[in-house]
Short mmCIF file of C-alpha atoms in Angstrom, two decimals:
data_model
loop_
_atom_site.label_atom_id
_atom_site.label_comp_id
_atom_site.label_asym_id
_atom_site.label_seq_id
_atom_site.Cartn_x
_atom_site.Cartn_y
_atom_site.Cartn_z
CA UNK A 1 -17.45 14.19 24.13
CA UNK A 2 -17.65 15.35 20.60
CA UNK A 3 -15.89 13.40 17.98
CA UNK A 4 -12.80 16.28 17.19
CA UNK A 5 -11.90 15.66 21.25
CA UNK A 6 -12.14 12.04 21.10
CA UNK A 7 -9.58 12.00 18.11
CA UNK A 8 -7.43 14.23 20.14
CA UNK A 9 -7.30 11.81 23.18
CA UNK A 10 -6.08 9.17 20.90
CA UNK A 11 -2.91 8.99 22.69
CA UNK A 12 -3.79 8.82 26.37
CA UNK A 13 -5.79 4.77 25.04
CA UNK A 14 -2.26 3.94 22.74
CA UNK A 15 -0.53 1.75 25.56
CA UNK A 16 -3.97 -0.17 26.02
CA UNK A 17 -4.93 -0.52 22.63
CA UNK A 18 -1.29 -2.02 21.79
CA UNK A 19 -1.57 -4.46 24.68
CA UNK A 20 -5.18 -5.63 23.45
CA UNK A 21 -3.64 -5.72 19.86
CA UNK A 22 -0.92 -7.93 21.03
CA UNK A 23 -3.45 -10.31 23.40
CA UNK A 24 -5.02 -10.65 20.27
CA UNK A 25 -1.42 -11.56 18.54
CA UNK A 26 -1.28 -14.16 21.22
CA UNK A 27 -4.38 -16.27 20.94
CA UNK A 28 -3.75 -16.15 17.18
CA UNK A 29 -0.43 -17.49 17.61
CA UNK A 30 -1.54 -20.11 20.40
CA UNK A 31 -4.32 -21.54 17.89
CA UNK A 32 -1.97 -21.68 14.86
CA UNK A 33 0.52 -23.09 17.43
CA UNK A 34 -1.48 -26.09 18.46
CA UNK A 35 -1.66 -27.89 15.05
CA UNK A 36 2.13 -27.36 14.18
CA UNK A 37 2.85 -28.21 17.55
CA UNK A 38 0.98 -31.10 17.26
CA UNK A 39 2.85 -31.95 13.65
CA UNK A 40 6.33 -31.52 15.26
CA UNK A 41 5.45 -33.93 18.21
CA UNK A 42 3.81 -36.65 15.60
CA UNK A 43 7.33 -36.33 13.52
CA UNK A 44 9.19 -36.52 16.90
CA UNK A 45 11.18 -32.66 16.88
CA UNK A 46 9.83 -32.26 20.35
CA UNK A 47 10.85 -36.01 21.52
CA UNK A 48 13.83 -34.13 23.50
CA UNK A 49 13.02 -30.70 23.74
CA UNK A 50 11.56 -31.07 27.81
CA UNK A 51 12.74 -29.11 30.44
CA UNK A 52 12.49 -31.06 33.84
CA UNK A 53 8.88 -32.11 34.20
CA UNK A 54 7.57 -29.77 31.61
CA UNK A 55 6.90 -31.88 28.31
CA UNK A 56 8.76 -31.03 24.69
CA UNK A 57 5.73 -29.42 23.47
CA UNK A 58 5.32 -26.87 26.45
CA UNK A 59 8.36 -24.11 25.51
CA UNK A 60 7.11 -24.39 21.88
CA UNK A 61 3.53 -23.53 22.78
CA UNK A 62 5.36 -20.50 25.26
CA UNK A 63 7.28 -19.22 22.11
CA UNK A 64 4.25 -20.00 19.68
CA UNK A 65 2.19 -17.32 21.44
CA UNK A 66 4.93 -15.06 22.24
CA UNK A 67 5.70 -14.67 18.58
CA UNK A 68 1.92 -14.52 17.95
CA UNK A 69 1.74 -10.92 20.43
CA UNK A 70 4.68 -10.07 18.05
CA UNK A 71 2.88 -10.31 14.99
CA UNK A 72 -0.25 -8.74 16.31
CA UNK A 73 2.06 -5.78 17.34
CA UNK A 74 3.87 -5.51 13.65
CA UNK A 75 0.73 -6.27 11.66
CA UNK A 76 -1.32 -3.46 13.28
CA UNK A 77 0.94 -0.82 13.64
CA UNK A 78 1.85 -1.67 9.22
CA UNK A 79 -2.18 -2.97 8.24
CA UNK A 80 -1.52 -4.11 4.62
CA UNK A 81 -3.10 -7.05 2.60
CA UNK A 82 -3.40 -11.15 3.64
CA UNK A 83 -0.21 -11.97 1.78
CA UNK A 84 1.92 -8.42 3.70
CA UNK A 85 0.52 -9.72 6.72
CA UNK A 86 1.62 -13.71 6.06
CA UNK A 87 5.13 -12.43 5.11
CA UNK A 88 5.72 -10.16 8.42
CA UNK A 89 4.31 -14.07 10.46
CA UNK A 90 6.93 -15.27 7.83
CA UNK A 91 9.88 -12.67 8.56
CA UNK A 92 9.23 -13.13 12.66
CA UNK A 93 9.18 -16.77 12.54
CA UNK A 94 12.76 -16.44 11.06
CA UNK A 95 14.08 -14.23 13.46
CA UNK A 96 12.12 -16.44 16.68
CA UNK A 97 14.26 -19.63 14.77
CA UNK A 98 17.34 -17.96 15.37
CA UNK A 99 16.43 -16.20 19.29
CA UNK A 100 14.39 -19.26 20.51
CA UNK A 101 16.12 -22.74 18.54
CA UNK A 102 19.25 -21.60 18.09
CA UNK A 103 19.60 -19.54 21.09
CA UNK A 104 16.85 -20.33 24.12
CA UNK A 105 16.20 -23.24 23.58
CA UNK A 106 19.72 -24.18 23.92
CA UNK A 107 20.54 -22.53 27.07
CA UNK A 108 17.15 -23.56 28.84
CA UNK A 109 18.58 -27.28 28.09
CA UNK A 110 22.31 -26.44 29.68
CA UNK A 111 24.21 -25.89 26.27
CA UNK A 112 25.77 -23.54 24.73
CA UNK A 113 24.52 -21.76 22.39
CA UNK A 114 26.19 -21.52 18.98
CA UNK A 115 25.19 -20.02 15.77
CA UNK A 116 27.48 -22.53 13.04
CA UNK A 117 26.62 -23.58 9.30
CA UNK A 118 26.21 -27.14 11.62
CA UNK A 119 23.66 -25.98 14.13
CA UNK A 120 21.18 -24.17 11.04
CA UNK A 121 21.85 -27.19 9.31
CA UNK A 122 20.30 -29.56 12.50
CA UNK A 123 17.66 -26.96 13.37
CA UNK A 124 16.40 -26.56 10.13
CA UNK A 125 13.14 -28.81 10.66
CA UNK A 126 12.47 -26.61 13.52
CA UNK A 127 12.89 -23.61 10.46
CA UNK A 128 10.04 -24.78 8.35
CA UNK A 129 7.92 -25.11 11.32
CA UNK A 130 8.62 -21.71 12.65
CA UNK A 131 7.95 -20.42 9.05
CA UNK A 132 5.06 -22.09 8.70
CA UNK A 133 3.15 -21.04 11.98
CA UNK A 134 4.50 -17.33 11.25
CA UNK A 135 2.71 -17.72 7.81
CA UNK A 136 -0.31 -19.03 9.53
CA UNK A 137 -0.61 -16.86 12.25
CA UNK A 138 0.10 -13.65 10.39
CA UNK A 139 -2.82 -14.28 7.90
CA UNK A 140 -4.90 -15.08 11.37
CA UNK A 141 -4.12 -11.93 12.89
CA UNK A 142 -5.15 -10.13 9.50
CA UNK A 143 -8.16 -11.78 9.83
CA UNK A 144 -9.22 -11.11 13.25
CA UNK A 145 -8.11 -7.21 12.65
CA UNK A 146 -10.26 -6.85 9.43
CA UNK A 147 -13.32 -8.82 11.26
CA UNK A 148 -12.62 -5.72 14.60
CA UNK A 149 -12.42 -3.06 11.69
CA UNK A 150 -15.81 -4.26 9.82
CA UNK A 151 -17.36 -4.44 13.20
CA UNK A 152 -16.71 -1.05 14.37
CA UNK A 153 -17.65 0.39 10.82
CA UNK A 154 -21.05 -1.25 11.23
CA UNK A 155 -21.69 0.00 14.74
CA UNK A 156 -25.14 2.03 14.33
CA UNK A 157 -25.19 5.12 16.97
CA UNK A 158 -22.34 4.84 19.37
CA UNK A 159 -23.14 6.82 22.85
CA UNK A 160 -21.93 10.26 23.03
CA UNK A 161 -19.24 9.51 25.08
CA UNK A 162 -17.47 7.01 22.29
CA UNK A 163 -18.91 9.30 19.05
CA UNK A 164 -16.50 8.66 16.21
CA UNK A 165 -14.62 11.80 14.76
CA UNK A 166 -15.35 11.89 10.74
CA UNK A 167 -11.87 12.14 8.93
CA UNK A 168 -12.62 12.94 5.30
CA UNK A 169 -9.74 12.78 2.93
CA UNK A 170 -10.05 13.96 -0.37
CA UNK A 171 -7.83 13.07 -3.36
CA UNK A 172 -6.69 9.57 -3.96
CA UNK A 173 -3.19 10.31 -5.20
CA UNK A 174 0.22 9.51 -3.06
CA UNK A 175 -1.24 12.05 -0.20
CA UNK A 176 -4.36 11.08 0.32
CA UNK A 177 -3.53 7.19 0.09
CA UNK A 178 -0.30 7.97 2.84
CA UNK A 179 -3.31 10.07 5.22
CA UNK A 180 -5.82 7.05 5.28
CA UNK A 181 -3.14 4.23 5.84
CA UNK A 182 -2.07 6.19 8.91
CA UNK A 183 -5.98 6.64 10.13
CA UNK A 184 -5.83 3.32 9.76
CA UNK A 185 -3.36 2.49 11.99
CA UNK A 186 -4.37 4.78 14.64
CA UNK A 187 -8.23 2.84 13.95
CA UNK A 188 -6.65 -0.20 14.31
CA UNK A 189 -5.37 0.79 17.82
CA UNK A 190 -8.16 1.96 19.09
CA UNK A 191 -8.67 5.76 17.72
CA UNK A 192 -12.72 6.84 17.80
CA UNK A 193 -12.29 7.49 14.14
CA UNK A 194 -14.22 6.78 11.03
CA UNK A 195 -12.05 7.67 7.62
CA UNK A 196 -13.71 8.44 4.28
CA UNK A 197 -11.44 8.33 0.80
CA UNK A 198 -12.87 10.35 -1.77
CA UNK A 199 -10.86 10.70 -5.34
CA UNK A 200 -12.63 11.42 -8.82
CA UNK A 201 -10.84 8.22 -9.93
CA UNK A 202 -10.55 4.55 -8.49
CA UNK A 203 -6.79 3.84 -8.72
CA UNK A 204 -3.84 4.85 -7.74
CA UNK A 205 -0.94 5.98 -10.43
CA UNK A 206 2.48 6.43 -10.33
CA UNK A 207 2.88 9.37 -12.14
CA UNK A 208 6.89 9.73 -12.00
CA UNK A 209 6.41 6.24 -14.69
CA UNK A 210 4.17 8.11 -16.92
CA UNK A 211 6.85 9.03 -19.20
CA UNK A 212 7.44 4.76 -19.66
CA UNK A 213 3.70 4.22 -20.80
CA UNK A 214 3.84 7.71 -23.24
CA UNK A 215 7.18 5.98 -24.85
CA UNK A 216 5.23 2.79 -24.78
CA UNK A 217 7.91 0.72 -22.42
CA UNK A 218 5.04 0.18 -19.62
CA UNK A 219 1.73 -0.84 -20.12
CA UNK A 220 -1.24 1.77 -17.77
CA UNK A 221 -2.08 -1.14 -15.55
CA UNK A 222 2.12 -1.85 -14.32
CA UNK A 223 1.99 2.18 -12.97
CA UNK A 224 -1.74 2.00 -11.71
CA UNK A 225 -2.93 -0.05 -8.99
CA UNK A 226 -6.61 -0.30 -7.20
CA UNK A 227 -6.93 2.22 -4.27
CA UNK A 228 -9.78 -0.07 -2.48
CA UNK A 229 -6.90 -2.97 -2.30
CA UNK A 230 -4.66 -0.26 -0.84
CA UNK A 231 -6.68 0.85 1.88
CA UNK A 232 -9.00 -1.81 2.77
CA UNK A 233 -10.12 -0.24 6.05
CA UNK A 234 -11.49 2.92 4.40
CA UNK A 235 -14.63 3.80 3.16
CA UNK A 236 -14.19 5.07 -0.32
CA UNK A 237 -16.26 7.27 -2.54
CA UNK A 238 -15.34 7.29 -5.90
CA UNK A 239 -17.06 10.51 -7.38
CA UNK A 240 -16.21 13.91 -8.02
CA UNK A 241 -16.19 16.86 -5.34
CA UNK A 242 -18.44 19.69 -6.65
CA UNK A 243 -18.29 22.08 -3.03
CA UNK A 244 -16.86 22.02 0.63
CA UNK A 245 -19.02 24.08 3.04
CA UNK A 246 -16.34 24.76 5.64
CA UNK A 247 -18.86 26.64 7.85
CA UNK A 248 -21.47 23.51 7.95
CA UNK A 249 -18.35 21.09 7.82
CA UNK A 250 -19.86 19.24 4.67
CA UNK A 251 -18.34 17.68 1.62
CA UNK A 252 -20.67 17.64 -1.84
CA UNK A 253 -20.16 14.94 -3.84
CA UNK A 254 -21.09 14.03 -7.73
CA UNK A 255 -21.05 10.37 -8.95
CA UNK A 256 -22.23 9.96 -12.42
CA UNK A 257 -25.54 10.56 -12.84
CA UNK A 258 -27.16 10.55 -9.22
CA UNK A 259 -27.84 13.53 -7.51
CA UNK A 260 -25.50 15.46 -5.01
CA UNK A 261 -24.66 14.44 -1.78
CA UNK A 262 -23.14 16.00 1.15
CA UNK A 263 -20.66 13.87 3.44
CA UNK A 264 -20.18 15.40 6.86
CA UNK A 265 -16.91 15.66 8.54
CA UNK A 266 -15.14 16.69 11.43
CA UNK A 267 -11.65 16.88 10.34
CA UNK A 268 -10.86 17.03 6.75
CA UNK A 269 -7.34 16.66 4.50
CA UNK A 270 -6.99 17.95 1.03
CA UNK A 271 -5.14 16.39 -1.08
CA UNK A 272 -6.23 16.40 -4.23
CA UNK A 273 -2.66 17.07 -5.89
CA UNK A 274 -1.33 19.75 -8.48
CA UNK A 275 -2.21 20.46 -12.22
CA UNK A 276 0.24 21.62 -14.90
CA UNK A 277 1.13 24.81 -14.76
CA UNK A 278 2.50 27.02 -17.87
CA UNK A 279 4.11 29.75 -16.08
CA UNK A 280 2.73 31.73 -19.06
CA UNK A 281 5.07 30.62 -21.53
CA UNK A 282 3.99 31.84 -25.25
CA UNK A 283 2.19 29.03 -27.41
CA UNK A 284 2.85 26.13 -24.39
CA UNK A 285 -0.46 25.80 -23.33
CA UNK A 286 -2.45 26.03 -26.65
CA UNK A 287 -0.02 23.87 -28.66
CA UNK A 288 1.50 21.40 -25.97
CA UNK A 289 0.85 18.45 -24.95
CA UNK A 290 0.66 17.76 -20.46
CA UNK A 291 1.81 14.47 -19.21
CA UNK A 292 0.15 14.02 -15.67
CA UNK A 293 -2.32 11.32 -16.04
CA UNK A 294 -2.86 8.04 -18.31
CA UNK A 295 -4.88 9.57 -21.04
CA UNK A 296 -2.03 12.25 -21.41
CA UNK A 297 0.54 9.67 -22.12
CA UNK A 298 -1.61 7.64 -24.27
CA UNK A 299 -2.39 10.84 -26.22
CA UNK A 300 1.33 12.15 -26.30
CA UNK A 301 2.25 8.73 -27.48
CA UNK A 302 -0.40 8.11 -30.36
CA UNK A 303 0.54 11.79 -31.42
CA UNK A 304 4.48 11.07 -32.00
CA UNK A 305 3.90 8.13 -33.99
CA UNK A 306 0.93 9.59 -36.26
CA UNK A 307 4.01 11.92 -36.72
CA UNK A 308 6.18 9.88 -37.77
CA UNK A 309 3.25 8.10 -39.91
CA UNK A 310 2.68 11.80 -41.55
CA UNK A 311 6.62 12.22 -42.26
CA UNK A 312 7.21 9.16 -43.85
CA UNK A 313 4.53 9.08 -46.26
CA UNK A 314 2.15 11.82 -46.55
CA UNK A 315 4.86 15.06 -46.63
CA UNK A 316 7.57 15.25 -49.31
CA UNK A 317 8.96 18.48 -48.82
CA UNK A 318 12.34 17.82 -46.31
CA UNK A 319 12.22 20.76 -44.23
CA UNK A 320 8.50 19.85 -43.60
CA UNK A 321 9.48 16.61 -42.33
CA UNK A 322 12.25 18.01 -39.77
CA UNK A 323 9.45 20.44 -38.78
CA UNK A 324 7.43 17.40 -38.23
CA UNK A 325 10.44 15.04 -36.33
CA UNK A 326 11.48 17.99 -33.93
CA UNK A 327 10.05 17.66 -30.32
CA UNK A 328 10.51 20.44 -27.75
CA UNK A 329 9.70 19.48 -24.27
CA UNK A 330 9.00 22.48 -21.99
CA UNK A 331 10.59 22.02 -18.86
CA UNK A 332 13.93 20.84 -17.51
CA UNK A 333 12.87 18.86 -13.98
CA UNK A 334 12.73 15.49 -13.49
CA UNK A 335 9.38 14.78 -15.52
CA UNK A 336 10.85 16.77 -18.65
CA UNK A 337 13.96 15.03 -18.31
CA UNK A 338 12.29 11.20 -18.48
CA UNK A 339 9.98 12.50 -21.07
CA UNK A 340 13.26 13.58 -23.46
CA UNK A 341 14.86 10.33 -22.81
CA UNK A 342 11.34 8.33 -22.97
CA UNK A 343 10.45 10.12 -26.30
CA UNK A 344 14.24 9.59 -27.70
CA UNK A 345 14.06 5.71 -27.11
CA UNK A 346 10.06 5.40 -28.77
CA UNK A 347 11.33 7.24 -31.78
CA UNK A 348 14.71 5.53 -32.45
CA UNK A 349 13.22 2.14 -31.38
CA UNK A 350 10.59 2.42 -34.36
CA UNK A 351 12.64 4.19 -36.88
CA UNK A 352 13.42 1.10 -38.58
CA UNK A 353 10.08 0.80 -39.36
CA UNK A 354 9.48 3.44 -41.78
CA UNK A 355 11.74 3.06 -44.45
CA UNK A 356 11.05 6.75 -45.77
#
């Protein structure tokens, strides 16, 4: 079966691939189970938790791996970092408090369940522990799915009938970042598919801030964050793409200095994102300055203050000097709206500065 047709029967191996996703949930949340289990029965929470022959310890090992197959389940289907996947253990050990302490637990020992300030208050040891082996079991599960995703990178020559499709994505931007988190979902439950990232730069920006680091209110690194640490089951390229021979279904790439190389694909996504466009405006493009990448905003913002450095003591003539101090921005949308107010706060904030 050829790699495009295996991708496309991704959906007829979903229902097994979530059930192996959440067995492996389960024996995550049974080992992480054991040891708080253990520290509950040492500190005496499951003294009178039995139900008929059936020891204290016995329903909390039950709900343990229960919520374990849980977080499996909401860690795959949403594969993020160690501390995402800690803090969805965290977020169902909160909600398995309030079904299984508060509720289940209740009920299997003949009360009645009620949800009072009082009854948080006297199951709140129970709380921390539930917490805790969330917390534990969600960076377990992590684990155990970045282990299965390194592993099935690695496999050398898979038979014919399991041949991976090639998914190449190039750009790096909010598109192409979006594109490989969901192949990596649908890798992560099972889809024959091996994803390659390719971008011409290494991290991802938030451009609609740009206007905050040109003004000088954000610094480049609080809009720009590494794309590797985003998607962490990816293969990324960082280098340049020079050609795309749809015919031969091959990517060229340049990185630096070494020579080009040609990545093969199967199914490929572009997007590699807009550039500025003038719409032929007189004197815009030679004279203006873009905003759509770090460098621009640096630029833009080193330009307005060597401005205001040239007004206040190198030109004497007044009319020179409100030549000088008058900004046009080009463009009423969202970007040239932030860029007006961005540019109005960076001058008035320094004004007091220069005295002339």
């Amino acid at each position: 079966m050829s790699g495009a047709a295996n991708f496309g029967s991704q959906s007829r191996r979903e229902l097994p691939a979530r059930m192996g996703l959440a067995g492996w949930g389960a024996a995550a949340g049974l080992v992480t189970g054991l040891p708080v289990g253990a520290l509950m029965g040492y500190q005496g929470m499951l003294a009178d938790r039995g139900i008929g022959a059936i020891p204290g310890w016995g329903p909390f090992i039950l709900y343990a791996t229960a919520a374990g197959a849980a977080i499996g389940l909401v860690v795959a289907y949403r594969p993020r970092g160690l501390a995402v996947a800690a803090s969805c253990g965290v977020l169902i050990g909160l909600l398995g408090w309030l079904l299984f302490w508060l509720t289940l637990d209740r009920v299997l020992r003949g009360q009645t369940p009620t949800w009072s300030i009082l009854a948080a208050a006297e199951a709140y040891p129970e709380l921390v522990a539930d917490l805790l082996h969330g917390g534990l079991t969600g960076a377990v599960v992590h684990g155990l799915f970045s282990l299965r995703a390194r592993r099935s990178r690695s496999e050398s020559a898979p038979p014919e009938s399991e041949q991976l499709a090639r998914v190449v994505i190039v750009g790096g931007g909010f598109g192409g970042l979006s594109a490989a988190k969901r192949f990596e979902r649908l890798a992560l439950r099972g889809a024959a598919i091996d994803v390659t990232l390719i971008s011409d730069s290494n991290f991802l920006l938030f451009t609609p801030m740009l206007a905050e680091v040109a003004s000088g209110a954000l610094e480049p690194s609080h809009i720009s964050a590494p794309v590797r640490a985003a998607v962490v089951h990816t293969r990324f390229r960082h280098a340049a793409v020079e050609d795309i021979d749809t015919d031969g279904r091959t990517v060229s790439l340049i990185a630096g200095s070494a020579p080009a190389e040609r990545i093969p694909y199967d199914h490929l996504v572009l997007a590699v994102g807009s550039v500025p466009h003038f719409l032929d405006l007189p004197g815009v493009q030679a004279h203006g300055y873009t905003l759509k990448d770090l460098n621009d905003a640096i630029l833009l913002r080193n330009h307005v203050i060597g401005l205001l450095e040239r007004a206040d003591h190198m030109e004497p003539d007044p009319r020179e000097r409100e030549r000088l101090l008058t900004f046009v921005v080009a463009g009423g949308g969202f970007a040239g709206a932030e860029a007006v107010a961005e540019l109005f706060d960076l001058t008035h904030g320094v004004l007091h500065y220069f005295p002339g």
